[in-house]
Coordinates of C-alpha atoms in Angstrom, one line a residue:
X1 CA -36.0 46.2 35.4
X2 CA -35.1 49.7 36.6
X3 CA -37.7 52.3 35.9
X4 CA -40.6 49.8 35.9
X5 CA -43.2 49.7 38.7
X6 CA -42.6 47.0 41.3
X7 CA -39.0 46.5 40.1
X8 CA -36.3 45.5 42.6
X9 CA -32.9 47.2 42.5
X10 CA -29.9 45.1 43.5
X11 CA -26.8 46.9 44.5
X12 CA -24.1 44.4 43.7
X13 CA -21.0 46.6 44.4
X14 CA -22.3 47.3 47.9
X15 CA -22.6 43.5 48.6
X16 CA -19.1 42.9 47.3
X17 CA -17.8 45.6 49.6
X18 CA -19.6 44.0 52.5
X19 CA -18.2 40.6 51.7
X20 CA -14.7 42.1 51.5
X21 CA -15.1 43.6 54.9
X22 CA -16.4 40.4 56.3
X23 CA -13.4 38.5 54.8
X24 CA -11.0 41.1 56.2
X25 CA -12.7 40.8 59.6
X26 CA -12.5 37.0 59.6
X27 CA -8.9 37.2 58.4
X28 CA -8.0 39.5 61.3
X29 CA -9.7 37.3 63.8
X30 CA -7.9 34.2 62.4
X31 CA -4.6 36.0 62.6
X32 CA -5.3 37.1 66.1
X33 CA -6.3 33.6 67.2
X34 CA -3.1 32.2 65.6
X35 CA -0.9 34.7 67.4
X36 CA -2.6 34.0 70.7
X37 CA -2.0 30.3 70.3
X38 CA 1.6 30.9 69.5
X39 CA 2.0 33.1 72.5
X40 CA 0.3 30.5 74.7
X41 CA 2.7 27.8 73.5
X42 CA 5.7 30.1 74.0
X43 CA 4.5 30.9 77.6
X44 CA 4.0 27.1 78.2
X45 CA 7.6 26.5 77.2
X46 CA 9.0 29.3 79.2
X47 CA 7.3 28.2 82.3
X48 CA 9.4 25.0 82.3
X49 CA 12.2 24.6 79.8
X50 CA 12.5 20.9 80.8
X51 CA 9.3 20.2 78.9
X52 CA 11.1 21.1 75.6
X53 CA 14.2 19.1 76.7
X54 CA 12.1 16.1 77.5
X55 CA 10.4 16.2 74.1
X56 CA 13.7 16.3 72.2
X57 CA 15.1 13.5 74.3
X58 CA 12.1 11.3 73.5
X59 CA 12.5 12.1 69.8
X60 CA 16.2 11.2 70.0
X61 CA 15.6 7.9 71.7
X62 CA 13.0 6.8 69.2
X63 CA 15.3 7.8 66.4
X64 CA 18.2 5.7 67.8
X65 CA 16.1 2.5 68.1
X66 CA 14.6 3.2 64.6
X67 CA 18.0 3.0 63.1
X68 CA 18.0 -0.7 63.9
X69 CA 15.2 -1.0 61.4
X70 CA 16.6 1.5 58.8
X71 CA 20.0 -0.3 58.7
X72 CA 19.9 -3.7 57.0
X73 CA 22.3 -5.6 59.3
X74 CA 20.4 -5.3 62.6
X75 CA 17.1 -5.8 60.8
X76 CA 18.2 -9.1 59.2
X77 CA 19.5 -10.2 62.6
X78 CA 16.3 -9.4 64.7
X79 CA 13.7 -9.3 61.9
X80 CA 10.3 -7.7 62.5
X81 CA 10.6 -8.2 66.2
X82 CA 12.8 -5.1 66.3
X83 CA 9.6 -3.0 66.4
X84 CA 9.3 -4.0 70.1
X85 CA 12.3 -1.8 70.9
X86 CA 10.4 1.2 69.5
X87 CA 7.3 0.3 71.5
X88 CA 9.5 -0.1 74.7
X89 CA 11.0 3.4 74.3
X90 CA 7.6 5.0 73.8
X91 CA 6.2 3.3 76.9
X92 CA 9.2 3.5 79.2
X93 CA 10.5 7.0 78.5
X94 CA 9.2 9.2 81.4
X95 CA 9.7 12.9 82.4
X96 CA 12.1 12.2 85.2
X97 CA 15.1 9.8 85.5
X98 CA 13.6 8.1 88.5
X99 CA 10.3 7.4 86.9
X100 CA 12.1 6.0 83.8
X101 CA 14.2 3.7 86.1
X102 CA 10.9 2.6 87.8
X103 CA 9.3 1.9 84.4
X104 CA 12.4 0.1 83.2
X105 CA 12.5 -2.2 86.2
X106 CA 8.9 -3.1 85.9
X107 CA 9.3 -3.6 82.1
X108 CA 12.4 -5.7 82.4
X109 CA 11.1 -7.9 85.3
X110 CA 7.6 -8.2 83.7
X111 CA 9.0 -9.1 80.3
X112 CA 11.5 -11.6 81.7
X113 CA 8.8 -13.3 83.8
X114 CA 6.3 -13.4 80.9
X115 CA 8.9 -14.8 78.5
X116 CA 9.8 -17.6 80.9
X117 CA 6.2 -18.5 81.5
X118 CA 5.3 -18.3 77.8
X119 CA 8.2 -20.6 76.8
X120 CA 7.3 -23.1 79.6
X121 CA 3.6 -23.1 78.5
X122 CA 4.5 -23.6 74.8
X123 CA 6.8 -26.5 75.6
X124 CA 4.2 -28.1 77.7
X125 CA 1.5 -27.6 75.0
X126 CA 3.8 -29.1 72.3
X127 CA 4.0 -32.3 74.4
X128 CA 0.2 -32.6 74.8
X129 CA -0.6 -33.1 71.1
X130 CA -2.4 -31.1 68.4
X131 CA -5.8 -31.4 70.0
X132 CA -5.0 -30.4 73.5
X133 CA -2.4 -27.8 72.5
X134 CA -4.8 -24.9 71.7
X135 CA -6.9 -25.7 74.8
X136 CA -3.9 -25.5 77.1
X137 CA -2.8 -22.2 75.5
X138 CA -6.2 -20.7 75.8
X139 CA -6.6 -21.8 79.4
X140 CA -3.1 -20.3 80.3
X141 CA -4.1 -17.0 78.7
X142 CA -7.3 -16.9 80.7
X143 CA -5.5 -17.7 84.0
X144 CA -2.7 -15.2 83.4
X145 CA -5.2 -12.4 82.7
X146 CA -7.3 -13.2 85.8
X147 CA -4.3 -13.6 88.1
X148 CA -2.4 -10.5 87.1
X149 CA -5.5 -8.3 87.1
X150 CA -6.3 -9.5 90.6
X151 CA -2.8 -9.0 92.0
X152 CA -2.3 -5.5 90.7
X153 CA -5.3 -4.4 92.8
X154 CA -3.7 -5.7 96.0
X155 CA -2.8 -2.6 98.2
X156 CA 0.9 -3.5 98.7
X157 CA 1.3 -4.3 95.0
X158 CA -0.3 -1.2 93.6
X159 CA 3.2 0.5 92.9
X160 CA 4.0 -2.4 90.6
X161 CA 0.7 -2.2 88.6
X162 CA 2.6 -1.4 85.4
X163 CA 4.7 -4.5 85.8
X164 CA 1.7 -6.8 86.0
X165 CA 0.3 -5.1 82.9
X166 CA 3.6 -5.8 81.1
X167 CA 3.5 -9.5 82.2
X168 CA 0.0 -9.9 80.8
X169 CA 0.7 -8.0 77.6
X170 CA 4.0 -9.7 76.8
X171 CA 2.8 -13.2 77.7
X172 CA -0.2 -13.0 75.4
X173 CA 1.8 -11.6 72.5
X174 CA 4.5 -14.2 72.8
X175 CA 2.4 -17.2 73.3
X176 CA -0.2 -16.3 70.7
X177 CA 2.2 -15.3 68.0
X178 CA 4.6 -18.1 68.7
X179 CA 1.8 -20.6 68.3
X180 CA 1.2 -19.7 64.7
X181 CA 4.7 -18.6 63.6
X182 CA 6.5 -21.8 64.6
X183 CA 9.7 -22.0 66.6
X184 CA 8.2 -20.1 69.6
X185 CA 11.4 -20.2 71.6
X186 CA 13.4 -18.3 69.0
X187 CA 10.5 -15.8 68.7
X188 CA 10.4 -15.2 72.4
X189 CA 14.1 -14.7 72.7
X190 CA 14.2 -12.2 69.8
X191 CA 11.4 -10.2 71.4
X192 CA 13.1 -10.1 74.8
X193 CA 16.3 -8.9 73.1
X194 CA 14.4 -6.1 71.4
X195 CA 12.7 -5.1 74.7
X196 CA 16.2 -5.0 76.4
X197 CA 17.6 -2.9 73.6
X198 CA 14.7 -0.4 73.8
X199 CA 14.9 -0.2 77.6
X200 CA 18.7 0.4 77.6
X201 CA 18.4 3.2 75.0
X202 CA 15.6 4.9 77.0
X203 CA 17.5 4.8 80.3
X204 CA 20.8 5.8 78.7
X205 CA 19.4 8.9 76.9
X206 CA 17.3 10.0 79.8
X207 CA 20.1 9.7 82.4
X208 CA 23.0 11.1 80.4
X209 CA 21.5 13.9 78.2
X210 CA 20.2 16.8 80.3
X211 CA 18.8 14.6 83.0
X212 CA 15.7 15.7 84.8
X213 CA 15.9 14.3 88.4
X214 CA 12.8 13.7 90.4
X215 CA 14.7 14.5 93.6
X216 CA 15.5 18.0 92.4
X217 CA 11.9 18.5 91.3
X218 CA 10.6 17.4 94.7
X219 CA 13.1 19.7 96.5
X220 CA 12.1 22.7 94.4
X221 CA 8.4 22.0 94.7
X222 CA 8.6 21.9 98.5
X223 CA 10.6 25.1 98.8
X224 CA 8.2 26.9 96.5
X225 CA 5.4 25.9 98.8
X226 CA 7.0 27.6 101.7
X227 CA 7.4 30.8 99.7
X228 CA 3.8 30.7 98.5
X229 CA 2.3 30.3 102.0
X230 CA 4.4 33.2 103.4
X231 CA 3.6 35.5 100.5
X232 CA -0.1 34.7 100.7
X233 CA -0.3 35.3 104.4
X234 CA 1.3 38.7 104.1
X235 CA -0.8 39.6 101.1
X236 CA -4.1 38.6 102.9
X237 CA -3.3 40.5 106.1
X238 CA -2.1 43.6 104.2
X239 CA -5.3 43.8 102.2
X240 CA -7.5 43.2 105.3
X241 CA -5.9 46.0 107.2
X242 CA -5.8 48.5 104.3
X243 CA -9.4 47.9 103.2
X244 CA -11.4 51.0 104.3
X245 CA -14.9 49.7 104.5
X246 CA -15.4 47.1 101.8
X247 CA -19.1 46.1 101.6
X248 CA -18.3 42.6 100.3
X249 CA -19.5 43.2 96.7
X250 CA -16.5 41.4 95.3
X251 CA -17.7 38.1 96.7
X252 CA -20.9 38.2 94.6
X253 CA -19.3 39.3 91.4
X254 CA -16.1 37.1 91.4
X255 CA -15.6 33.4 91.9
X256 CA -14.0 32.6 95.2
X257 CA -11.0 31.0 93.5
X258 CA -10.3 33.8 91.1
X259 CA -8.9 37.1 92.5
X260 CA -6.6 38.7 89.8
X261 CA -5.2 41.2 92.2
X262 CA -3.9 38.5 94.6
X263 CA -1.2 36.4 92.7
X264 CA 0.1 34.9 96.0
X265 CA -3.4 33.5 96.7
X266 CA -3.4 31.4 93.6
X267 CA 0.1 30.0 94.4
X268 CA -1.0 29.1 97.9
X269 CA -4.1 27.4 96.5
X270 CA -1.9 25.4 94.2
X271 CA 0.1 24.3 97.2
X272 CA -3.0 22.5 98.6
X273 CA -3.2 20.4 95.4
X274 CA 0.4 19.1 95.5
X275 CA -0.2 16.1 97.7
X276 CA -0.3 13.5 94.9
X277 CA 2.5 15.3 93.0
X278 CA 4.9 15.2 96.0
X279 CA 4.1 11.5 96.6
X280 CA 4.7 10.7 92.9
X281 CA 8.0 12.5 92.9
X282 CA 9.1 10.9 96.1
X283 CA 8.4 7.4 94.7
X284 CA 10.3 8.2 91.6
X285 CA 13.3 9.7 93.5
X286 CA 13.7 6.5 95.4
X287 CA 14.8 4.8 92.2
X288 CA 17.5 7.4 91.4
X289 CA 21.2 7.0 92.1
X290 CA 23.0 9.6 94.2
X291 CA 23.2 12.8 92.2
X292 CA 23.9 16.5 92.6
X293 CA 23.4 17.7 96.2
X294 CA 21.9 14.3 97.2
X295 CA 25.1 12.3 97.4
X296 CA 24.3 9.5 99.7
X297 CA 22.1 6.4 99.3
X298 CA 18.7 5.9 100.9
X299 CA 18.0 9.6 101.0
X300 CA 14.8 10.2 103.1
X301 CA 12.6 11.3 100.3
X302 CA 9.5 10.3 102.3
X303 CA 10.2 13.0 104.8
X304 CA 9.6 15.6 102.1
X305 CA 6.1 14.3 101.7
X306 CA 5.6 14.6 105.5
X307 CA 6.9 18.1 105.5
X308 CA 4.6 19.0 102.6
X309 CA 1.6 17.5 104.5
X310 CA 2.3 19.8 107.6
X311 CA 2.8 22.8 105.2
X312 CA -0.6 22.2 103.7
X313 CA -2.0 22.0 107.3
X314 CA -0.8 25.6 107.7
X315 CA -1.9 26.6 104.3
X316 CA -5.5 25.7 105.1
X317 CA -5.5 28.5 107.8
X318 CA -4.2 31.0 105.2
X319 CA -7.0 30.0 102.9
X320 CA -9.5 30.5 105.8
X321 CA -8.0 34.0 106.3
X322 CA -8.7 34.8 102.6
X323 CA -12.2 33.6 103.2
X324 CA -12.7 36.2 105.9
X325 CA -11.1 38.8 103.7
X326 CA -13.6 38.2 101.0
X327 CA -16.7 37.5 103.1
X328 CA -19.9 39.4 102.8
X329 CA -19.9 40.5 106.5
X330 CA -16.9 42.8 107.2
X331 CA -15.7 44.5 110.4
X332 CA -15.5 48.3 110.2
X333 CA -12.2 49.7 109.3
X334 CA -11.8 51.8 112.5
X335 CA -12.2 48.6 114.5
X336 CA -9.6 46.8 112.5
X337 CA -7.0 49.4 113.0
X338 CA -7.4 49.0 116.8
X339 CA -5.5 45.8 116.5
X340 CA -3.4 46.8 113.4
X341 CA 0.0 46.9 115.0
X342 CA -0.4 43.5 116.8
X343 CA -1.8 41.8 113.7
X344 CA 1.0 43.1 111.5
X345 CA 3.7 42.2 114.0
X346 CA 2.4 38.6 114.4
X347 CA 2.0 38.3 110.6
X348 CA 5.5 39.5 109.7
X349 CA 7.1 37.3 112.4
X350 CA 5.2 34.2 111.2
X351 CA 6.0 34.9 107.5
X352 CA 9.6 35.4 108.3
X353 CA 9.7 32.0 110.1
X354 CA 8.1 30.2 107.2
X355 CA 10.5 31.8 104.7
X356 CA 13.5 30.9 106.9
X357 CA 12.4 27.3 107.0
X358 CA 12.1 27.2 103.2
X359 CA 15.6 28.7 102.9
X360 CA 17.0 26.1 105.2
X361 CA 15.6 23.3 103.1
X362 CA 16.8 25.0 99.9
X363 CA 20.3 25.5 101.1
X364 CA 20.3 22.1 103.0
X365 CA 21.5 23.7 106.2
X366 CA 20.3 23.3 109.7
X367 CA 19.4 26.7 111.1
X368 CA 18.5 27.4 114.7
X369 CA 14.9 28.5 114.5
X370 CA 14.4 28.7 118.3
X371 CA 14.9 32.5 118.4
X372 CA 12.5 33.1 115.5
X373 CA 9.9 30.8 117.0
X374 CA 10.1 32.6 120.4
X375 CA 9.6 35.9 118.7
X376 CA 6.6 34.6 116.8
X377 CA 5.0 33.3 120.0
X378 CA 5.7 36.6 121.8
X379 CA 4.0 38.7 119.1
X380 CA 1.1 36.3 119.1
X381 CA 0.7 36.6 122.8
X382 CA 0.5 40.3 122.5
X383 CA -2.2 39.9 119.9
X384 CA -4.1 37.6 122.2
X385 CA -3.8 40.0 125.1
X386 CA -5.0 42.9 122.9
X387 CA -8.1 40.8 121.9
X388 CA -8.7 39.9 125.5
X389 CA -8.4 43.5 126.8
X390 CA -10.7 44.8 124.0
X391 CA -13.1 41.9 123.9
X392 CA -16.0 44.3 124.7
X393 CA -15.5 45.8 121.2
X394 CA -15.9 42.4 119.6
X395 CA -18.7 40.8 121.5
X396 CA -21.4 43.5 121.9
X397 CA -22.5 46.1 119.4
X398 CA -24.9 47.8 121.9
X399 CA -24.7 48.7 125.5
X400 CA -26.9 46.7 127.9
X401 CA -29.9 48.3 129.6
X402 CA -28.9 50.1 132.8
X403 CA -31.8 48.8 134.8
X404 CA -33.1 45.2 135.3
X405 CA -36.7 46.5 135.3
X406 CA -38.3 46.7 132.0
X407 CA -38.1 50.4 131.4
X408 CA -38.7 52.2 128.1
X409 CA -35.8 51.7 125.8
X410 CA -33.4 54.5 125.3
X411 CA -33.6 55.8 121.8
X412 CA -30.4 55.1 119.8
X413 CA -29.8 57.9 117.4
X414 CA -26.6 57.6 115.5
X415 CA -26.2 61.3 114.6
X416 CA -27.2 62.9 118.0
X417 CA -24.8 64.8 120.1
X418 CA -24.2 64.0 123.8
X419 CA -26.3 66.9 125.1
X420 CA -29.3 65.8 123.0
X421 CA -29.0 62.3 124.2
X422 CA -28.9 63.5 127.8
X423 CA -32.1 65.7 127.4
X424 CA -33.9 62.8 125.8
X425 CA -33.0 60.5 128.7
X426 CA -34.1 63.0 131.3
X427 CA -37.5 63.5 129.4
X428 CA -38.1 59.8 129.4
X429 CA -37.3 59.4 133.2
X430 CA -39.6 62.4 134.1
X431 CA -42.5 61.0 132.0
X432 CA -42.3 57.6 133.5
X433 CA -45.3 56.7 135.8
X434 CA -44.2 55.3 139.3
X435 CA -46.4 52.3 139.1
X436 CA -44.0 50.0 140.9
X437 CA -42.2 50.4 144.1
X438 CA -38.9 49.8 142.5
X439 CA -36.5 52.6 143.2
X440 CA -35.7 54.8 140.2
X441 CA -32.3 54.3 138.6
X442 CA -29.6 56.8 138.9
X443 CA -30.3 59.9 136.8
X444 CA -28.1 60.2 133.7
X445 CA -27.7 63.9 133.8
X446 CA -24.2 63.7 132.5
X447 CA -23.4 60.8 130.1
X448 CA -19.9 59.5 130.7
X449 CA -17.2 60.0 128.1
X450 CA -17.2 56.2 127.3
X451 CA -20.9 56.4 126.3
X452 CA -20.2 59.1 123.9
X453 CA -17.2 57.3 122.5
X454 CA -19.2 54.2 122.0
X455 CA -22.0 56.1 120.3
X456 CA -19.5 57.7 117.8
X457 CA -17.9 54.3 117.3
X458 CA -21.3 52.7 116.4
X459 CA -22.0 55.6 114.1
X460 CA -18.7 55.0 112.2
X461 CA -19.4 51.3 112.1
X462 CA -22.8 51.9 110.5
X463 CA -21.2 54.1 107.9
X464 CA -18.4 51.7 106.9
X465 CA -19.6 48.2 107.5
X466 CA -21.9 45.8 105.8
X467 CA -24.9 46.2 108.2
X468 CA -25.1 49.9 107.4
X469 CA -27.4 49.1 104.5
X470 CA -29.8 47.4 106.9
X471 CA -29.7 50.4 109.3
X472 CA -30.4 52.8 106.4
X473 CA -33.4 50.7 105.2
X474 CA -34.7 50.5 108.8
X475 CA -34.4 54.2 109.3
X476 CA -36.3 55.0 106.1
X477 CA -39.1 52.6 107.0
X478 CA -39.3 53.6 110.7
X479 CA -39.0 57.3 110.1
X480 CA -38.5 58.2 113.7
X481 CA -35.7 58.1 116.2
X482 CA -37.8 56.8 119.1
X483 CA -38.0 53.2 117.7
X484 CA -35.7 50.6 119.2
X485 CA -33.6 48.6 116.7
X486 CA -35.0 45.1 116.2
X487 CA -32.9 42.1 117.3
X488 CA -32.0 41.3 113.7
X489 CA -30.2 44.7 113.5
X490 CA -28.3 43.9 116.7
X491 CA -27.3 40.5 115.4
X492 CA -26.0 42.0 112.1
X493 CA -23.8 44.6 113.8
X494 CA -22.5 42.1 116.4
X495 CA -21.6 39.6 113.6
X496 CA -19.7 42.3 111.8
X497 CA -17.6 42.9 114.8
X498 CA -17.1 39.2 115.4
X499 CA -15.6 38.8 111.9
X500 CA -12.5 40.6 113.2
X501 CA -12.3 38.2 116.2
X502 CA -12.5 35.3 113.7
X503 CA -9.7 36.8 111.6
X504 CA -7.5 37.2 114.7
X505 CA -8.2 33.6 116.0
X506 CA -7.3 32.1 112.6
X507 CA -4.0 34.0 112.6
X508 CA -3.3 32.7 116.1
X509 CA -4.2 29.2 115.0
X510 CA -1.8 29.5 112.1
X511 CA 1.1 30.4 114.5
X512 CA 0.2 27.4 116.7
X513 CA 0.5 25.1 113.7
X514 CA 4.0 26.5 113.0
X515 CA 5.3 24.4 115.9
X516 CA 4.5 21.2 114.0
X517 CA 6.1 22.7 110.8
X518 CA 9.4 23.5 112.7
X519 CA 9.5 20.0 114.1
X520 CA 9.0 18.3 110.7
X521 CA 11.7 20.4 109.1
X522 CA 14.1 19.7 111.9
X523 CA 13.4 15.9 111.5
X524 CA 14.1 16.2 107.7
X525 CA 17.3 18.1 108.4
X526 CA 18.6 15.4 110.8
X527 CA 17.7 12.4 108.6
X528 CA 19.0 14.1 105.4
X529 CA 22.2 15.1 107.2
X530 CA 21.9 18.8 106.5
X531 CA 25.0 20.9 107.3
X532 CA 24.8 23.1 110.4
X533 CA 24.5 26.9 109.9
X534 CA 27.9 28.5 109.4
X535 CA 29.8 25.3 108.3

């Protein structure tokens, strides 16, 4: 239709080229997505090689019990009930050896108890006749389900919840299938044999082939917690003292739990979430035989949980310090460096003590931490004395009025020199009408050096702290230097100074909590029979 009026020209080659580009684009995106998934899987495996080992061990255990089905002789001996061994391996095989032993014990005891009860109920039902037999079996199933479901909710029986579930499951399967298949006693025995074979294979493979011990995992997890708390403390204090006038904009643009430039913060936050993990590992480690460095029976695994609880008690203070670091209201940098040496010294001593405690647990040696603890307390006392001696810098942002009488306010001009301030004060005193008999205050002909220092300090604070925006806005609206700052401005500047006092008090509280941490580690060392340092 080209050349005619109203015709439509369709450029087919252009569309084909566009489609080709779209296909290439989608192909590139698919390749990029596939490579990213592969890299994420590779990173997941590198983070913990035991994950790969555990997966291969499960596959090996399932293969071994499947050979009983693939070969004719064991299959003819046990029949279709051999499938129970595969189910047992899939259910029992856990990540650690201790958890596998725990599952195996619950599985064995539950299956044995359910088998005995099922055989007894079937024998009783066979004696009652064909009419009462299904009624008795149905009533027994109902009672077994109700009783086991109630007992596994009892607080002291919660650790054996899996065992009660096995009792119910095995009892129902044996008694229901045995009722229709005939010869229920033989069926029950074959299934118990199959469960025993599967449990034996699972325990044997998990304990002998690259075993993953829950005790080692618990030990490593606790030591990593000490390192995370110490690193996060030094990281937080370092950033707080090096920050030259942050206005808190990071708080509004980033989530409080995500600071990419603070890797130790994330590890410390993860330490707070290890309570359930430590308890689970401790319960699993109780089922493990002596192994590796833990060579005596009845090892005090519960003490690891107690030490972890005290460590989290200290980690809460570190998280609070990070909250002050990323708060909207910030103390000026020149006020922070006033206490820089005391804060750094207290932080370094506290972090060294925490790392030393972690190393003692890792090496299983009893070190004398009395000297380090005294040094930490000495440095903290110096910080406390510095805060007390310079408390006027932290509690008041403005000087009080020199006279109790309600005199005109002294204009507070941030950029004025000392001689300008003196002349303005003299002018105000000369223009005041002597309406009252109150004696005039002492003339301020020469402002003291401290007043000038405080004025310059306030000027720097306004330039480098969060309330400076409020002061700028107020100056633009007021337009004059003779207006007194409103109470809200005073509160903002005072709050900015108090944030430094909050940071120092949190650091002192962290040191106070270290006493409990030292005591808990010392108790663990005594009960676990750690070797003394130097032996």
